[in-house]
mmCIF file with all atom_site columns, C-alpha atoms in Angstrom:
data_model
loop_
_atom_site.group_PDB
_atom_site.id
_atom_site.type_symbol
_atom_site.label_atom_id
_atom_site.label_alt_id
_atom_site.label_comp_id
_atom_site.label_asym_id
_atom_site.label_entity_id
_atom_site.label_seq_id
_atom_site.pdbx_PDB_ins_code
_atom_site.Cartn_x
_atom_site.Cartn_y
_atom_site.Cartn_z
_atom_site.occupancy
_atom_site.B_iso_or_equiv
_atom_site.pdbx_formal_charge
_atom_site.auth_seq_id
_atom_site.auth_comp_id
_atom_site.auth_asym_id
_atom_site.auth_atom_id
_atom_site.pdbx_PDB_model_num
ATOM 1   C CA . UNK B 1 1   ? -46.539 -80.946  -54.931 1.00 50.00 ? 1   UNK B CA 1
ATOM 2   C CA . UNK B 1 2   ? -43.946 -83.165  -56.229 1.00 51.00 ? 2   UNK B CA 1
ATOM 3   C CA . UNK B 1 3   ? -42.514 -83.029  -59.932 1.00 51.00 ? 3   UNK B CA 1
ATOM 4   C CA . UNK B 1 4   ? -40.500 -84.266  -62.476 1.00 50.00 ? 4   UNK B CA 1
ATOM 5   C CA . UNK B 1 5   ? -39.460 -83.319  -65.628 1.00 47.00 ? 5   UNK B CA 1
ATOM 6   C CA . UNK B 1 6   ? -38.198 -85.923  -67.312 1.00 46.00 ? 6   UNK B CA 1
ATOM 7   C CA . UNK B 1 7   ? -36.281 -83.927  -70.370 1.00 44.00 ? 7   UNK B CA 1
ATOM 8   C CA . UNK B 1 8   ? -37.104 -86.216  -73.604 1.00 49.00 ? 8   UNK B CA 1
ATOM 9   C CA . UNK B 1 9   ? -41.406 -86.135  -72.824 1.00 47.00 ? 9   UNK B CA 1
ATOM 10  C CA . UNK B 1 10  ? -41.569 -82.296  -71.541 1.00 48.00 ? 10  UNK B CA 1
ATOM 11  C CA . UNK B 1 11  ? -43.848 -83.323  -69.557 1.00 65.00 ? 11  UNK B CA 1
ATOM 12  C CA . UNK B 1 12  ? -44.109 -82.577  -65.328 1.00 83.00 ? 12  UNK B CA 1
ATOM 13  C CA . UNK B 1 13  ? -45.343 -86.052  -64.337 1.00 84.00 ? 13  UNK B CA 1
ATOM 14  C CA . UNK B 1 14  ? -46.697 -84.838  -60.965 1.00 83.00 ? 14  UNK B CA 1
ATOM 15  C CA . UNK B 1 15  ? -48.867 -82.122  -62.248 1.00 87.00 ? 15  UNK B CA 1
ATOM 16  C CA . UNK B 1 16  ? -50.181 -84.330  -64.624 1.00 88.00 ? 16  UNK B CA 1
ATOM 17  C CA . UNK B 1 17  ? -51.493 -87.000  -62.366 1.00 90.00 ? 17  UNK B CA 1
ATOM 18  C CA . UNK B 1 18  ? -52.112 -84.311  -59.609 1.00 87.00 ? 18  UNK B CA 1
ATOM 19  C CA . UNK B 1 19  ? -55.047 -82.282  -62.424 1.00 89.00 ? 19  UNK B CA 1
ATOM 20  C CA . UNK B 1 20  ? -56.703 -85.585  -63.332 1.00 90.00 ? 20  UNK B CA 1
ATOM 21  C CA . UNK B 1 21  ? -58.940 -87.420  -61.075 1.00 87.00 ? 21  UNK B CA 1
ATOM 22  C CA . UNK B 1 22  ? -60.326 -91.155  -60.024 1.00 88.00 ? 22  UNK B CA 1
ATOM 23  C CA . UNK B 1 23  ? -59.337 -93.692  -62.446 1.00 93.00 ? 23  UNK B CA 1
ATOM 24  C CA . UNK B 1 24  ? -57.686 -91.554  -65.140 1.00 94.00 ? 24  UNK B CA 1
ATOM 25  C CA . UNK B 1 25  ? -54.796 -91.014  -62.303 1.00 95.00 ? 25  UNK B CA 1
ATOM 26  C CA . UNK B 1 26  ? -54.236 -94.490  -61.915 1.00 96.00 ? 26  UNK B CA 1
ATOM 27  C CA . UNK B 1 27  ? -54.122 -94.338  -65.795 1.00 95.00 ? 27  UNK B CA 1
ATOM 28  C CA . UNK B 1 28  ? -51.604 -92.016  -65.900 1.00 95.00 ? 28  UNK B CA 1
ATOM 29  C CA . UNK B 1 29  ? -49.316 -93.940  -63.705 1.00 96.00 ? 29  UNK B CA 1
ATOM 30  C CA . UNK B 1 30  ? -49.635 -96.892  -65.605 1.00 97.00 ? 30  UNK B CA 1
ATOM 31  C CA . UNK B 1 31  ? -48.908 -95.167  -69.094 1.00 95.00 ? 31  UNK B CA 1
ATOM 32  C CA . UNK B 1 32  ? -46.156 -92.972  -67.288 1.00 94.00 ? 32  UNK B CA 1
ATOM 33  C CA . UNK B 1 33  ? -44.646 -96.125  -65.847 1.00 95.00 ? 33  UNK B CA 1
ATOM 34  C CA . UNK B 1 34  ? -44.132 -98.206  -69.345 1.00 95.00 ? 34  UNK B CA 1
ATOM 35  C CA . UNK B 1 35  ? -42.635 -95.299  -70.499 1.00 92.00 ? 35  UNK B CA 1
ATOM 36  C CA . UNK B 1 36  ? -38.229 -96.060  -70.993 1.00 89.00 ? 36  UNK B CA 1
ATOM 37  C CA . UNK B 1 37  ? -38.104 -92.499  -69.860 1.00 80.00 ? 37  UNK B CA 1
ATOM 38  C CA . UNK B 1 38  ? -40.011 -92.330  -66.694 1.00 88.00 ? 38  UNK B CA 1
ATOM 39  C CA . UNK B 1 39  ? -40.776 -95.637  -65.003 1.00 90.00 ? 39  UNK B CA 1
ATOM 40  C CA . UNK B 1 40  ? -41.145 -96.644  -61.896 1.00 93.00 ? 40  UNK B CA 1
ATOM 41  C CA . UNK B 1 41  ? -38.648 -95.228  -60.773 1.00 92.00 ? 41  UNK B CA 1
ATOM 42  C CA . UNK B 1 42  ? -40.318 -91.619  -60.979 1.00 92.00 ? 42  UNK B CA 1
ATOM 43  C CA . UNK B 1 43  ? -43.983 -92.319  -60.981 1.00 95.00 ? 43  UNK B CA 1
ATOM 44  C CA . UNK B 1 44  ? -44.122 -94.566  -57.593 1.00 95.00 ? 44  UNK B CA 1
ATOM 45  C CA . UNK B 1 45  ? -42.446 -91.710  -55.737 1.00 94.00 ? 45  UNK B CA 1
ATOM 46  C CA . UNK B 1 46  ? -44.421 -89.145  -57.814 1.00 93.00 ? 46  UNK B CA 1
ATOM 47  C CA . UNK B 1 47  ? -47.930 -90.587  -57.465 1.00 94.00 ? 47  UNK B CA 1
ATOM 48  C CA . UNK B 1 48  ? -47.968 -91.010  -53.576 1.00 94.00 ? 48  UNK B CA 1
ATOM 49  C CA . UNK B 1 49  ? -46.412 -88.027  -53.422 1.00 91.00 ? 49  UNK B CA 1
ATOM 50  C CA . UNK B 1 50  ? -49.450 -86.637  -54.861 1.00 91.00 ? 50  UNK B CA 1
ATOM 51  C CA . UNK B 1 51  ? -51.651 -88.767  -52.671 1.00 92.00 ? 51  UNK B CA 1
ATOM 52  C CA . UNK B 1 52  ? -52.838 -92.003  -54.734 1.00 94.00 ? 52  UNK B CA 1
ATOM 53  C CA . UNK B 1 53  ? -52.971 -95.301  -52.850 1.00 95.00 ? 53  UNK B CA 1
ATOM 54  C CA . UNK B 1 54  ? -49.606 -96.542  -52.286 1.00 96.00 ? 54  UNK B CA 1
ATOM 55  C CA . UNK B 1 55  ? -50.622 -99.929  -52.995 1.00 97.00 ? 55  UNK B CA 1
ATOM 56  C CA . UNK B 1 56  ? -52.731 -99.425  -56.001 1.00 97.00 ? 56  UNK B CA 1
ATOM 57  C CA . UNK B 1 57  ? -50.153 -97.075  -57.149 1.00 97.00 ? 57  UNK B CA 1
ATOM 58  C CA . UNK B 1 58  ? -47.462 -100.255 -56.531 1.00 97.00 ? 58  UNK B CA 1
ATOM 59  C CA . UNK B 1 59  ? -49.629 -102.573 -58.594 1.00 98.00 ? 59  UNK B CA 1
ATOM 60  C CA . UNK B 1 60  ? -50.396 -100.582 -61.484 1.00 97.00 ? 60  UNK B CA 1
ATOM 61  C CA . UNK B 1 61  ? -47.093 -98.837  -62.112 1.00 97.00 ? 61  UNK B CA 1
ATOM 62  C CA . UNK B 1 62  ? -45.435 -102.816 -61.885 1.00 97.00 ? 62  UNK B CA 1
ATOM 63  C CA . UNK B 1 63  ? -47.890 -103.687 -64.190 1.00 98.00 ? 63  UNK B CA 1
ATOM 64  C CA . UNK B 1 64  ? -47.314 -101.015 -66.902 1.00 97.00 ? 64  UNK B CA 1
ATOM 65  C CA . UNK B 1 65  ? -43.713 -101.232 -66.729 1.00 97.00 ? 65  UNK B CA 1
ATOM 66  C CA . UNK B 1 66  ? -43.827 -104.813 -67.322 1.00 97.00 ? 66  UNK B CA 1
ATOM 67  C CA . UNK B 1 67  ? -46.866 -105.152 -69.963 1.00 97.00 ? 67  UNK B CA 1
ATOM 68  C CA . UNK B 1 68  ? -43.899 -102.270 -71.623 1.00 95.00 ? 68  UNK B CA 1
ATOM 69  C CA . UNK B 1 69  ? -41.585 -105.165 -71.706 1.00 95.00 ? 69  UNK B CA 1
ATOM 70  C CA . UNK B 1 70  ? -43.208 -107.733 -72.819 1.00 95.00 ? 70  UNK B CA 1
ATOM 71  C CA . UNK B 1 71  ? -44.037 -105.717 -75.506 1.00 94.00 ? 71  UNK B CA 1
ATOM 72  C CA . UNK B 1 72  ? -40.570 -105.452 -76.287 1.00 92.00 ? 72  UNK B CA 1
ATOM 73  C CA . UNK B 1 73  ? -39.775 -108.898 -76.477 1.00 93.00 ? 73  UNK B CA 1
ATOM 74  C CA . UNK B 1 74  ? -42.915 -109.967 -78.666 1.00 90.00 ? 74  UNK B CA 1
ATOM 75  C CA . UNK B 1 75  ? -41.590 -107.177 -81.128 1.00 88.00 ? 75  UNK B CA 1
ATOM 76  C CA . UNK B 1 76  ? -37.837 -107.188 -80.527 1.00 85.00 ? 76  UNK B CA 1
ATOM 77  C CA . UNK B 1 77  ? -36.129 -108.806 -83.580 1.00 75.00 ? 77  UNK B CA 1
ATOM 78  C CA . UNK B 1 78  ? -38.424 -106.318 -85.620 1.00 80.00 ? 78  UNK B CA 1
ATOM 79  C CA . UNK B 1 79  ? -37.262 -103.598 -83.402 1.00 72.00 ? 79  UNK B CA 1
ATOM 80  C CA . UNK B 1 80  ? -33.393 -105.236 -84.294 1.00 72.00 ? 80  UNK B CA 1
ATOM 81  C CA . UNK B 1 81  ? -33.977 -105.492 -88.120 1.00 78.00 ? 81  UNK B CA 1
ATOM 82  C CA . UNK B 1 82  ? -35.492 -101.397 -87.997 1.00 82.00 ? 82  UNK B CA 1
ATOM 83  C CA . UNK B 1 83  ? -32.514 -100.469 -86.212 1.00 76.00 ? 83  UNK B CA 1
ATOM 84  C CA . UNK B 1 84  ? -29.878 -102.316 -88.774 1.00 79.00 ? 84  UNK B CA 1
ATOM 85  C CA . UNK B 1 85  ? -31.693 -100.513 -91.194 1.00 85.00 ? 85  UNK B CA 1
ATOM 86  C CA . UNK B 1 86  ? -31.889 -97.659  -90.063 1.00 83.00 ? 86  UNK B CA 1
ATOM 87  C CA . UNK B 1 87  ? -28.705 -97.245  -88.946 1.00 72.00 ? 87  UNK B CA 1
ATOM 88  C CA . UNK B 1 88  ? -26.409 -95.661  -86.215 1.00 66.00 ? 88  UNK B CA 1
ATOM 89  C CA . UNK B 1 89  ? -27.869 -92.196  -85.050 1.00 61.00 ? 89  UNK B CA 1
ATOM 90  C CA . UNK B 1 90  ? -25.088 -89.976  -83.286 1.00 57.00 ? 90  UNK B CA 1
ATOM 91  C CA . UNK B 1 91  ? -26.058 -89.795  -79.693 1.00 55.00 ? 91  UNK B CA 1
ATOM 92  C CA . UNK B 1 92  ? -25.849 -86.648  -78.032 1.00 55.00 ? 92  UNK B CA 1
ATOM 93  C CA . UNK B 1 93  ? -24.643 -87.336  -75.044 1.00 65.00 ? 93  UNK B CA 1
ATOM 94  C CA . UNK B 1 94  ? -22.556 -90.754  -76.250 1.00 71.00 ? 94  UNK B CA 1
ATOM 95  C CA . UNK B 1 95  ? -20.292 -91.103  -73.201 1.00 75.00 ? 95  UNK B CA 1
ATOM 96  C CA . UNK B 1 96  ? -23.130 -91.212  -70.443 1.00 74.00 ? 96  UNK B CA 1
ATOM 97  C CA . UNK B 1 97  ? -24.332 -93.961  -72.934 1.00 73.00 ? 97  UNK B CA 1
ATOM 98  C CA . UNK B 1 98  ? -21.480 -95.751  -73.051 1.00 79.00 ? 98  UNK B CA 1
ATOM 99  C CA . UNK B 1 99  ? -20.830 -95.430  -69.503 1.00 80.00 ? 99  UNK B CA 1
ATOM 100 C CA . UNK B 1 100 ? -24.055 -96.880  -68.393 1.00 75.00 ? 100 UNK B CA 1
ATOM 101 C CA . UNK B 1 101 ? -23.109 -99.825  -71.376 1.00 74.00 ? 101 UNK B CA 1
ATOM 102 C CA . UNK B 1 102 ? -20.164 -100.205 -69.682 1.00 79.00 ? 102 UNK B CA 1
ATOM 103 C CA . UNK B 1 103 ? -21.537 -100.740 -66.660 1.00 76.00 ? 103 UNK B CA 1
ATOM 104 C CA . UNK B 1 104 ? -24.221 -102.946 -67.613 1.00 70.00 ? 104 UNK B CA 1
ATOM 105 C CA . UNK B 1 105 ? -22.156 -105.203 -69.113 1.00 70.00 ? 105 UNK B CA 1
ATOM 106 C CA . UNK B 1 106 ? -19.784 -106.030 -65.843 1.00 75.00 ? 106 UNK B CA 1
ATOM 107 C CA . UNK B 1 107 ? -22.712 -106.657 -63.905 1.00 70.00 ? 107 UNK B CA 1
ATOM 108 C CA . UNK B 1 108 ? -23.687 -108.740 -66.906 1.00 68.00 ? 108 UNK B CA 1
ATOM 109 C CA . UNK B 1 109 ? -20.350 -110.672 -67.234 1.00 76.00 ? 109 UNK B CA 1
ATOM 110 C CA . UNK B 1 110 ? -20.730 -110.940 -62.996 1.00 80.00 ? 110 UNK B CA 1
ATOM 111 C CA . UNK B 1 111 ? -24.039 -111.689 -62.252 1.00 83.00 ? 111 UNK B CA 1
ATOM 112 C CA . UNK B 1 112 ? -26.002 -112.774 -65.397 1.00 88.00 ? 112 UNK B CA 1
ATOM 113 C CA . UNK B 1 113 ? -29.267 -111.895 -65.852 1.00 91.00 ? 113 UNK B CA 1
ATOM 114 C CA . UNK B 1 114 ? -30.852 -112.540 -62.385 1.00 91.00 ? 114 UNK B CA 1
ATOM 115 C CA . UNK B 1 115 ? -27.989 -108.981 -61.362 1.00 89.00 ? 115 UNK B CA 1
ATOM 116 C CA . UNK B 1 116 ? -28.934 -107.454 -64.384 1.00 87.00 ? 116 UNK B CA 1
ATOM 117 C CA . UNK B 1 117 ? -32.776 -107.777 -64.272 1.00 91.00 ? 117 UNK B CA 1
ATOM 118 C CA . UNK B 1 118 ? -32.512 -107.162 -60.295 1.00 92.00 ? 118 UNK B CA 1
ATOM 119 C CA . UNK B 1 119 ? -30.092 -103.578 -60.829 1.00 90.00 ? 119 UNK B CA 1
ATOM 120 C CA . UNK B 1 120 ? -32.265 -102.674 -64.095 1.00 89.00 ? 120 UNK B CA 1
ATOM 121 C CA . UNK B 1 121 ? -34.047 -100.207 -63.138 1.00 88.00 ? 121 UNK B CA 1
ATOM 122 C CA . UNK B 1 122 ? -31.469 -97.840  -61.479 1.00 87.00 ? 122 UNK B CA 1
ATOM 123 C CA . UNK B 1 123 ? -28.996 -99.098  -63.904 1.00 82.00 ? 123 UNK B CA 1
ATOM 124 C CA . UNK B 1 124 ? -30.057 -98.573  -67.738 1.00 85.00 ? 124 UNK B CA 1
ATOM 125 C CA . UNK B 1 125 ? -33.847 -99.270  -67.677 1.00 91.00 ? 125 UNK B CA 1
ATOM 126 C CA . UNK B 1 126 ? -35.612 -102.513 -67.678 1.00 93.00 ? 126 UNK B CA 1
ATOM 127 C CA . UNK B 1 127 ? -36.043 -101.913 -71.348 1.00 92.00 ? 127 UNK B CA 1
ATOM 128 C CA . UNK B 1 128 ? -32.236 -101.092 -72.495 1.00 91.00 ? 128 UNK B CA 1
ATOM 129 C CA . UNK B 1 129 ? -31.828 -104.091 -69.857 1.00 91.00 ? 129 UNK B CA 1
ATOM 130 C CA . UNK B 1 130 ? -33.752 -106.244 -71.836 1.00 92.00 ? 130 UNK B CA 1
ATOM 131 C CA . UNK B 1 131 ? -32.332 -105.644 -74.763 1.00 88.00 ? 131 UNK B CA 1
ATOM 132 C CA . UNK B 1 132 ? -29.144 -106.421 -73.161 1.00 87.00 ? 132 UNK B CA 1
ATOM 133 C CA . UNK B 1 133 ? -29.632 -109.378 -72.107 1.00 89.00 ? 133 UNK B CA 1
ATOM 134 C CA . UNK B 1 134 ? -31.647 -110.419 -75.546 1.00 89.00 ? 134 UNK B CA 1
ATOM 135 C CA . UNK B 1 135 ? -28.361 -109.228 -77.272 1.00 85.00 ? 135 UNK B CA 1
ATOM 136 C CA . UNK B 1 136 ? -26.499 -111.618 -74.814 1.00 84.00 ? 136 UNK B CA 1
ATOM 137 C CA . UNK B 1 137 ? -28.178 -114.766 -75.936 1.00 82.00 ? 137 UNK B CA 1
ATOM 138 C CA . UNK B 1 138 ? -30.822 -114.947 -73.321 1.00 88.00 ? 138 UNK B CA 1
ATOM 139 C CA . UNK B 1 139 ? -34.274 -116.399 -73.997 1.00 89.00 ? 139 UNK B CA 1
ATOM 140 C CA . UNK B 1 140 ? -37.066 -113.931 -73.899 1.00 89.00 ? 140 UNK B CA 1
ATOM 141 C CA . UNK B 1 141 ? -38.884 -115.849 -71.475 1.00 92.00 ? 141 UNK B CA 1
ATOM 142 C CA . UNK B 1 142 ? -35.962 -115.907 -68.780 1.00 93.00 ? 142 UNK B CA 1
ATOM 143 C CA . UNK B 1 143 ? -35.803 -112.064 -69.764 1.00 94.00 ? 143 UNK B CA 1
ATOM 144 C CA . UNK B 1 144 ? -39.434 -111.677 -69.257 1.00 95.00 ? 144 UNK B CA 1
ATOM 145 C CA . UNK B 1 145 ? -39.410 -113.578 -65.738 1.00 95.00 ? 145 UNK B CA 1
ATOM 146 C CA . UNK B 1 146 ? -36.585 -111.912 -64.609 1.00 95.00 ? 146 UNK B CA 1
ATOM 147 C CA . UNK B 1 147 ? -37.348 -108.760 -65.252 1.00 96.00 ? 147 UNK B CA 1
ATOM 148 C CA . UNK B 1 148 ? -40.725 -109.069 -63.709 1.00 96.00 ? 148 UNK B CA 1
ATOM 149 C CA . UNK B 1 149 ? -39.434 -110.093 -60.891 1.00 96.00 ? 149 UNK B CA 1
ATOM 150 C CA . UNK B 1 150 ? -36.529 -106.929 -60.597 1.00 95.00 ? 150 UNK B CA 1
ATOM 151 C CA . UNK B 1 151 ? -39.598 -105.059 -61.407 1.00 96.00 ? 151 UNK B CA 1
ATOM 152 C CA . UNK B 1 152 ? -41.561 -106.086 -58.916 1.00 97.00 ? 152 UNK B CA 1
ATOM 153 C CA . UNK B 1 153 ? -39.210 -106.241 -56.275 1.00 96.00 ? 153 UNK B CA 1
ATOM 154 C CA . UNK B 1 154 ? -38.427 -102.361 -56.860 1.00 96.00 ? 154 UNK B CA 1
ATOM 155 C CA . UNK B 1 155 ? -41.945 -101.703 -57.211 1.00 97.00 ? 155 UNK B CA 1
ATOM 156 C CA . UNK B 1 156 ? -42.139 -103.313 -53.410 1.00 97.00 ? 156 UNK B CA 1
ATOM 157 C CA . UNK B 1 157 ? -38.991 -100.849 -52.441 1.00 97.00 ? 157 UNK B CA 1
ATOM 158 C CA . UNK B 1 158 ? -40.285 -98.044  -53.786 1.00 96.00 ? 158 UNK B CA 1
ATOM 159 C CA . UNK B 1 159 ? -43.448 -98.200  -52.402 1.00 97.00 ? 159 UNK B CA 1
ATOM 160 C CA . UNK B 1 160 ? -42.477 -98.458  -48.676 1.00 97.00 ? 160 UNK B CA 1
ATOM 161 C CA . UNK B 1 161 ? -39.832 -95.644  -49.478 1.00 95.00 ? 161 UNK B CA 1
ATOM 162 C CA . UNK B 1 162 ? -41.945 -93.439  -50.566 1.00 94.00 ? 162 UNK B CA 1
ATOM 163 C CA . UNK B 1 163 ? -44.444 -93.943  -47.860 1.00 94.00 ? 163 UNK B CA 1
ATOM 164 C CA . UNK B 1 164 ? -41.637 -93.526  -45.203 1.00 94.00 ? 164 UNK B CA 1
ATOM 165 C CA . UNK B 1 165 ? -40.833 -90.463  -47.170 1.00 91.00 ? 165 UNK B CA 1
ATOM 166 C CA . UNK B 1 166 ? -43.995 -89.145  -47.418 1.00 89.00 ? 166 UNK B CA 1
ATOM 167 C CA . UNK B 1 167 ? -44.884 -89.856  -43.593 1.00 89.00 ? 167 UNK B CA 1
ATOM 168 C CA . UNK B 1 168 ? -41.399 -88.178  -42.766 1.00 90.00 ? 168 UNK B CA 1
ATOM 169 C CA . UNK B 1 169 ? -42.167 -84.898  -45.043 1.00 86.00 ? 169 UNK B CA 1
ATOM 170 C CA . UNK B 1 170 ? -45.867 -84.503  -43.684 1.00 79.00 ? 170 UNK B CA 1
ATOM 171 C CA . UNK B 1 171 ? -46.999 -84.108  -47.847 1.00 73.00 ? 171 UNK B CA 1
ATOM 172 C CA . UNK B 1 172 ? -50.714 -85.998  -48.016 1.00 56.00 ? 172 UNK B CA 1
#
């Protein structure tokens, strides 16, 4: 069985789609997939891993992780005016933070927000990402059509990876 425990939820993603069944899985993977901590990243892999559809899997995780971001940018200058007032909250681990910042900015200053939408998801998130580039002056719909389409083309790579990997490993 394949897991993940992604520290901040406490919560082993595999076992958790792996003990449901049917249509809750697929549930799972969409919920698990708009969440900043998870994502596609780790419930693609995760889910065919445990044997859902690769495609389905695909289509629904792409789906939740962008319905999560276009929630963001319908709600993000209330998200910016909570955060003003609420104020800066010491980060425990600050330099990873700032390192990832760092980076996202020089691929901001390089490529814009096509790069930035298109390396979101390994780099920072697509939802730090968006918030990046909303920060940066972009328009939230050029932030919402760019990061569906990073989205979706990772979605598309992670698929066929994990379906390599899982033919390779024998698992299913």
């Amino acid at each position: 069985m394949v897991s993940v425990h992604p520290s901040p939820l406490l919560v082993d993603v595999g076992t958790a789609i792996a003990n449901t069944g049917g249509v809750i899985q697929y549930g799972l993977v969409f919920l698990f997939a708009a969440l900043p901590w998870v994502e596609i990243l780790v419930v693609i892999p995760v889910a065919i891993g445990v044997g859902l559809n690769p495609i389905a899997t695909g289509v629904i995780a792409c789906a939740g992780n962008v319905g999560s971001v276009y929630v963001l940018l319908l709600f993000h200058r209330r998200i910016a005016r909570w955060r003003k007032r609420r104020g800066p909250k010491p980060d425990a681990d600050e330099n990873t933070t700032k390192r990832r910042h760092k980076w996202a900015r020089s691929v901001w200053d390089r490529y814009g927000l096509p790069g930035l939408s298109l390396a979101a998801p390994v780099l920072t998130g697509v939802h730090l990402a968006a918030l990046i580039a909303l920060a940066a002056g972009s328009r939230s719909r050029a932030v919402g059509s760019w990061m569906t389409v990073g989205i979706a083309a990772w979605a598309v790579a992670l698929v066929a990876g994990s379906m390599v990997g899982v033919s390779l490993i024998g698992i299913s």
